[in-house]
mmCIF file of C-alpha atoms and ligand atoms in Angstrom:
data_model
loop_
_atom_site.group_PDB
_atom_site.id
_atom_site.type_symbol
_atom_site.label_atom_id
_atom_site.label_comp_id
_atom_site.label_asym_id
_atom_site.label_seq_id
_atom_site.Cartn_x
_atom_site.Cartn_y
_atom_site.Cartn_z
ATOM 1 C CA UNK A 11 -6.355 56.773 203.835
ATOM 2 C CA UNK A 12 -7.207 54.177 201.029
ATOM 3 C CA UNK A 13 -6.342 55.721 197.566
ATOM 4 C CA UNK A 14 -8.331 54.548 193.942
ATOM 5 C CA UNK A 15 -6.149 51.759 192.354
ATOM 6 C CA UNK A 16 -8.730 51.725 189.558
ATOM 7 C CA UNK A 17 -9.726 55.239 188.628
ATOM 8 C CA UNK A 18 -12.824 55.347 190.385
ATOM 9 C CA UNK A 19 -12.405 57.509 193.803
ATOM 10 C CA UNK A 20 -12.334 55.651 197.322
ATOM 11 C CA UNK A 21 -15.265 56.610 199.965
ATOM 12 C CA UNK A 22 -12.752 58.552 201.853
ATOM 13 C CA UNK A 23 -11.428 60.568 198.577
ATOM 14 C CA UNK A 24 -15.033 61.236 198.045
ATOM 15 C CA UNK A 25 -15.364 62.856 201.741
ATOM 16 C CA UNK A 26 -12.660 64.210 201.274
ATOM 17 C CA UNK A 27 -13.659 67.225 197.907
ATOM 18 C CA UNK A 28 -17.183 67.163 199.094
ATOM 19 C CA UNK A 29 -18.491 70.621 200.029
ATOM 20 C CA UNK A 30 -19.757 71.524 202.912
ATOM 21 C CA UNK A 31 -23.303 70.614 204.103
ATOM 22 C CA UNK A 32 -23.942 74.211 204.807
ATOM 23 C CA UNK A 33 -22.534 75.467 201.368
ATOM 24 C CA UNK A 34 -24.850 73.073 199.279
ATOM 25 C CA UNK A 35 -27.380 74.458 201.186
ATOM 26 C CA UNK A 36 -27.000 77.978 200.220
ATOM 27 C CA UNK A 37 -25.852 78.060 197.002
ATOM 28 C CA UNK A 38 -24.368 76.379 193.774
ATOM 29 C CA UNK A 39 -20.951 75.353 194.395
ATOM 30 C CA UNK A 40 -17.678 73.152 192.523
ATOM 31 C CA UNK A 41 -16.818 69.816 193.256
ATOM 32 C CA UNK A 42 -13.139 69.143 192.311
ATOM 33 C CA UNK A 43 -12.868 65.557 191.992
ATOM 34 C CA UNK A 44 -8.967 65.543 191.802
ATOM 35 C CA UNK A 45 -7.581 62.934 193.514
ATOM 36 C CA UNK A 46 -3.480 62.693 191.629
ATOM 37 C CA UNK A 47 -0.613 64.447 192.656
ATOM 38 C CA UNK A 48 -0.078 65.351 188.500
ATOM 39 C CA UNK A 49 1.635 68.455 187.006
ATOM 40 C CA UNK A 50 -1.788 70.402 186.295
ATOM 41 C CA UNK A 51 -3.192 73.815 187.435
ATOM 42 C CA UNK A 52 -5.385 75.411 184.663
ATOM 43 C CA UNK A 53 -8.259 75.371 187.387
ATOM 44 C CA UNK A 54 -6.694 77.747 189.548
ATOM 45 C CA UNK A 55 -5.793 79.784 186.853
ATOM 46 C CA UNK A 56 -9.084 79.903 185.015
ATOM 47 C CA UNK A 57 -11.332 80.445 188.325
ATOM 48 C CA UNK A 58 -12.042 84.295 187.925
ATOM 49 C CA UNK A 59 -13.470 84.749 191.876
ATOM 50 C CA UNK A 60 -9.841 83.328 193.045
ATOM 51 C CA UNK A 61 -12.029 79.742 194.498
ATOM 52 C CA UNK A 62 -9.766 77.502 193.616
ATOM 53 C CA UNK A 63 -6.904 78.303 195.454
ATOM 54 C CA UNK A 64 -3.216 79.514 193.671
ATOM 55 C CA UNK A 65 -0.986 76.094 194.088
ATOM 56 C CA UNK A 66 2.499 76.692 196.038
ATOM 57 C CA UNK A 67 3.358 73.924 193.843
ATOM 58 C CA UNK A 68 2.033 72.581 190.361
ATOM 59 C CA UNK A 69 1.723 68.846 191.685
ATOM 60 C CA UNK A 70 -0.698 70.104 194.167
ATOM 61 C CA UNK A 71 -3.893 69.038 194.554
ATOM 62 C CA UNK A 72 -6.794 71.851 194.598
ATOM 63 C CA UNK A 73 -7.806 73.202 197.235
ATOM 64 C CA UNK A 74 -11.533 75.187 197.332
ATOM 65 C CA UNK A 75 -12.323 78.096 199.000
ATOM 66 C CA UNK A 76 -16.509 77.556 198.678
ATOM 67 C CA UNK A 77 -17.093 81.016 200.589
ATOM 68 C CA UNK A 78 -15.716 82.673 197.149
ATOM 69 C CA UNK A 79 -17.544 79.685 194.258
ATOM 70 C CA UNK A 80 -19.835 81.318 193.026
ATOM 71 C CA UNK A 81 -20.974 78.025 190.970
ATOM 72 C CA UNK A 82 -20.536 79.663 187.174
ATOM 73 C CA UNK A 83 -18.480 76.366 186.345
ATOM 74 C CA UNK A 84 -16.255 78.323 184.308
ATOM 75 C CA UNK A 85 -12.817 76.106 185.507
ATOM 76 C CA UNK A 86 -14.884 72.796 184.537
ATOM 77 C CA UNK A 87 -13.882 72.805 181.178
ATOM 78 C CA UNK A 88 -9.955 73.879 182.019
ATOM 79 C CA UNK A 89 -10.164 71.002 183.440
ATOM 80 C CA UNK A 90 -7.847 68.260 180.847
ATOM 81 C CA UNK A 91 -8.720 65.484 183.779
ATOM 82 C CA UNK A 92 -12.789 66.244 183.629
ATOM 83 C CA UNK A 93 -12.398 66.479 187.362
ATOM 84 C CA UNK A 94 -14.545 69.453 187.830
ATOM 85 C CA UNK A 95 -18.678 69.536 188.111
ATOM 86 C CA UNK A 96 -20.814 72.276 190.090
ATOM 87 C CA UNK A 97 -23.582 70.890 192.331
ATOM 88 C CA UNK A 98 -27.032 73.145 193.113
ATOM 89 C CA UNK A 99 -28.751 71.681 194.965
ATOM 90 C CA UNK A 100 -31.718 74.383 195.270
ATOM 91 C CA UNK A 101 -32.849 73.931 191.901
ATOM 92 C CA UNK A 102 -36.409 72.405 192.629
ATOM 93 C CA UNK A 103 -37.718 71.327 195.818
ATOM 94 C CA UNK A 104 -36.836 67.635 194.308
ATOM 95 C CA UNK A 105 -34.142 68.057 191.845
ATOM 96 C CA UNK A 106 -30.745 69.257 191.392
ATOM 97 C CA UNK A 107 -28.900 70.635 189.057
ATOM 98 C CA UNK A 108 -25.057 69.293 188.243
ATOM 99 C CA UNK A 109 -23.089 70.533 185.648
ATOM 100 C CA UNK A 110 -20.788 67.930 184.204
ATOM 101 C CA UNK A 111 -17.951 68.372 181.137
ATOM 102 C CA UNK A 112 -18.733 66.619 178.053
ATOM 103 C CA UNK A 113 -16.628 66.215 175.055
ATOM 104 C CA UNK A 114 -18.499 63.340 172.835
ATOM 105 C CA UNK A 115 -20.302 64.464 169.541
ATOM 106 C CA UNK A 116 -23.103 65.252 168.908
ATOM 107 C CA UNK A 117 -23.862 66.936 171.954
ATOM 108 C CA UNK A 118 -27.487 66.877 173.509
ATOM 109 C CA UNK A 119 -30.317 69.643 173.300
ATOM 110 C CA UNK A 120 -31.585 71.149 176.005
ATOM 111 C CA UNK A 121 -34.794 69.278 177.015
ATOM 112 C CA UNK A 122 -33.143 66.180 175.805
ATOM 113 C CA UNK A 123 -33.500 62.890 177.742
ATOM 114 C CA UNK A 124 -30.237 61.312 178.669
ATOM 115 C CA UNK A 125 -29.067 58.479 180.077
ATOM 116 C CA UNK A 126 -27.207 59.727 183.742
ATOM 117 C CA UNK A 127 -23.946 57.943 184.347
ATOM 118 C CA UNK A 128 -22.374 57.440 187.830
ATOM 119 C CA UNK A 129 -18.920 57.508 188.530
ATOM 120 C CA UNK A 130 -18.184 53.955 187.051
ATOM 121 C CA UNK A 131 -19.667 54.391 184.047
ATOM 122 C CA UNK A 132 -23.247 52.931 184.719
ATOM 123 C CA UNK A 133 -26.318 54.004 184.258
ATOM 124 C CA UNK A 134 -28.654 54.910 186.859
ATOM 125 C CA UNK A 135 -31.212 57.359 185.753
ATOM 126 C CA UNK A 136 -32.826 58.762 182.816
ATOM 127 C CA UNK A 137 -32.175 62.710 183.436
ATOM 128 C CA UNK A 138 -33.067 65.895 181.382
ATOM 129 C CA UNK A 139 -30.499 68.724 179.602
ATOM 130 C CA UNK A 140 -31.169 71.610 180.812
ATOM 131 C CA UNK A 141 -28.704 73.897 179.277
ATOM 132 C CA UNK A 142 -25.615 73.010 176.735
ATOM 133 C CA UNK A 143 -22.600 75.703 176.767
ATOM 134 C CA UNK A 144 -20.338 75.063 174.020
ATOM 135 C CA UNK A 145 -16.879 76.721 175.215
ATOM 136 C CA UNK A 146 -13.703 77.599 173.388
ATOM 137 C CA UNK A 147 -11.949 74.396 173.501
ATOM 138 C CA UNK A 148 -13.468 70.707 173.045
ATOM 139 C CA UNK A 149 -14.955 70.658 176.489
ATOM 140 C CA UNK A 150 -19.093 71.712 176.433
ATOM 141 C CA UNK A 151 -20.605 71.834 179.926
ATOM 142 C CA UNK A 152 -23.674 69.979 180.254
ATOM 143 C CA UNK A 153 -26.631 71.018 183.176
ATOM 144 C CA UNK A 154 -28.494 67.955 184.136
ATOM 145 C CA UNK A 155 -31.318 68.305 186.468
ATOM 146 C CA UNK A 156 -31.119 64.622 188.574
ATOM 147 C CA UNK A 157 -33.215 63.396 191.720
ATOM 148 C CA UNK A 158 -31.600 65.351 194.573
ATOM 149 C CA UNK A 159 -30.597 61.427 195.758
ATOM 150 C CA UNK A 160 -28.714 60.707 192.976
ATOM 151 C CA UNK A 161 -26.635 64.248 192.989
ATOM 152 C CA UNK A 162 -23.603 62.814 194.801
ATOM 153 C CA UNK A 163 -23.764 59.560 192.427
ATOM 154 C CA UNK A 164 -24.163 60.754 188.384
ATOM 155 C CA UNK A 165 -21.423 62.107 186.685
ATOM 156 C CA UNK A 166 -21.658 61.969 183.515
ATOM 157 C CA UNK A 167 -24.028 61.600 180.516
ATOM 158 C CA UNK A 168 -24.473 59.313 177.370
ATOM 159 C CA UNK A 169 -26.491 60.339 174.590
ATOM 160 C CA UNK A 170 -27.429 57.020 172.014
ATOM 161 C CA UNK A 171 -24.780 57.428 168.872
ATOM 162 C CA UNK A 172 -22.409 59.770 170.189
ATOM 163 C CA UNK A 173 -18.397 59.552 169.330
ATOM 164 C CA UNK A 174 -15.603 60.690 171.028
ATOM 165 C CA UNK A 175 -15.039 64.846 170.001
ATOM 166 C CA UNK A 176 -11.440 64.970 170.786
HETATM 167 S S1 SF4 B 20 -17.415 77.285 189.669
HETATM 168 FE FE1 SF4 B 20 -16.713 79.371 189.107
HETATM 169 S S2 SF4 B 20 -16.271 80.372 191.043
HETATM 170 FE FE2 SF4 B 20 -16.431 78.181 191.492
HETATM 171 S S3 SF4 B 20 -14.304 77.442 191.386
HETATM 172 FE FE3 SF4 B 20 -15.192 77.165 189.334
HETATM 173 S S4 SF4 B 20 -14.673 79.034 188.185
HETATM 174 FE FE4 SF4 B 20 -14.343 79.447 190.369
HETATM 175 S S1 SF4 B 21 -7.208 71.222 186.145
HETATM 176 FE FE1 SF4 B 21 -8.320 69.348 186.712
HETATM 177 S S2 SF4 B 21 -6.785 67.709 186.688
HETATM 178 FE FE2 SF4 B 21 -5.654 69.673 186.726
HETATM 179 S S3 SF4 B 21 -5.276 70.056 188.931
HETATM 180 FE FE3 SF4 B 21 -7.202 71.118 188.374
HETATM 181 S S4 SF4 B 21 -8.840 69.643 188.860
HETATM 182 FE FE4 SF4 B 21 -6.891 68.485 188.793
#
């Protein structure tokens, strides 16, 4: 299996944390995008339905149990490696709805325009905000409602003037 030498996850990686046809057909569900054996597990701790799997050890890599997601999005911001986003794909006959963590300043409002950012950084769509949560650390969580054809590709926002928040 080829492995990311540049940040930016491989075709196969991508296959690889993708849920189930079936599942995104039913019902809002995570996407870990975790792809490094690194000492990390605050997603399996911080998943209250028990969906991301307990690690035998703390170097593992997540494993999902999508019968149990029940798409709150909850672990994405425990997540120090903004790895985490939850895909519905039900949300208009058109559109989907991804929610992605965000931890620039200011953050959007909901109704906002964005710009939609794909996994490299680039932009590829102008997309709406449909909801902002603010959570208890420096991580918000961000719904964007995106073309259902461009749900596997953005993953991440910009908004014109923001900073970094951290
Ligand atoms: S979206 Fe909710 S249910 Fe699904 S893995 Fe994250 S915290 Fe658990
Ligand atoms: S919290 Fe994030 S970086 Fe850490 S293991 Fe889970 S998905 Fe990977």
């Amino acid at each position: 299996m080829s492995v990311a030498l540049n940040g930016v996850p491989t075709k196969e990686e991508l296959k690889r944390v993708t849920p189930p046809e079936e599942v995104l057909a039913k019902k809002p569900v995570v996407m870990v995008e975790c792809f490094q054996n690194i000492p990390c597990d605050p997603c399996a701790a911080n998943c209250p339905f028990g969906a991301i799997l307990p690690f035998a050890d703390i170097n593992d890599l997540p494993l999902v149990d999508y019968e149990k997601c029940t798409g709150c999005g909850i672990c994405i911001a425990s997540c120090p490696g903004l790895a985490i986003f939850v895909l519905d794909m039900n949300y208009s006959a058109r559109e989907a709805l991804i929610k992605v963590p965000y931890e620039m300043m200011p953050l959007p409002k909901k109704g906002q325009m964005v710009s939609g950012l794909d996994r490299q950084g680039c932009k590829v769509a102008e997309v709406m905000v449909q909801k902002v949560t603010r959570t208890k650390n420096k991580t918000s969580i961000i719904s964007i409602v995106v073309p259902k054809e461009l749900a596997q590709i953005i993953r991440n926002i910009r908004v014109e003037d923001a900073v970094n928040g951290r």
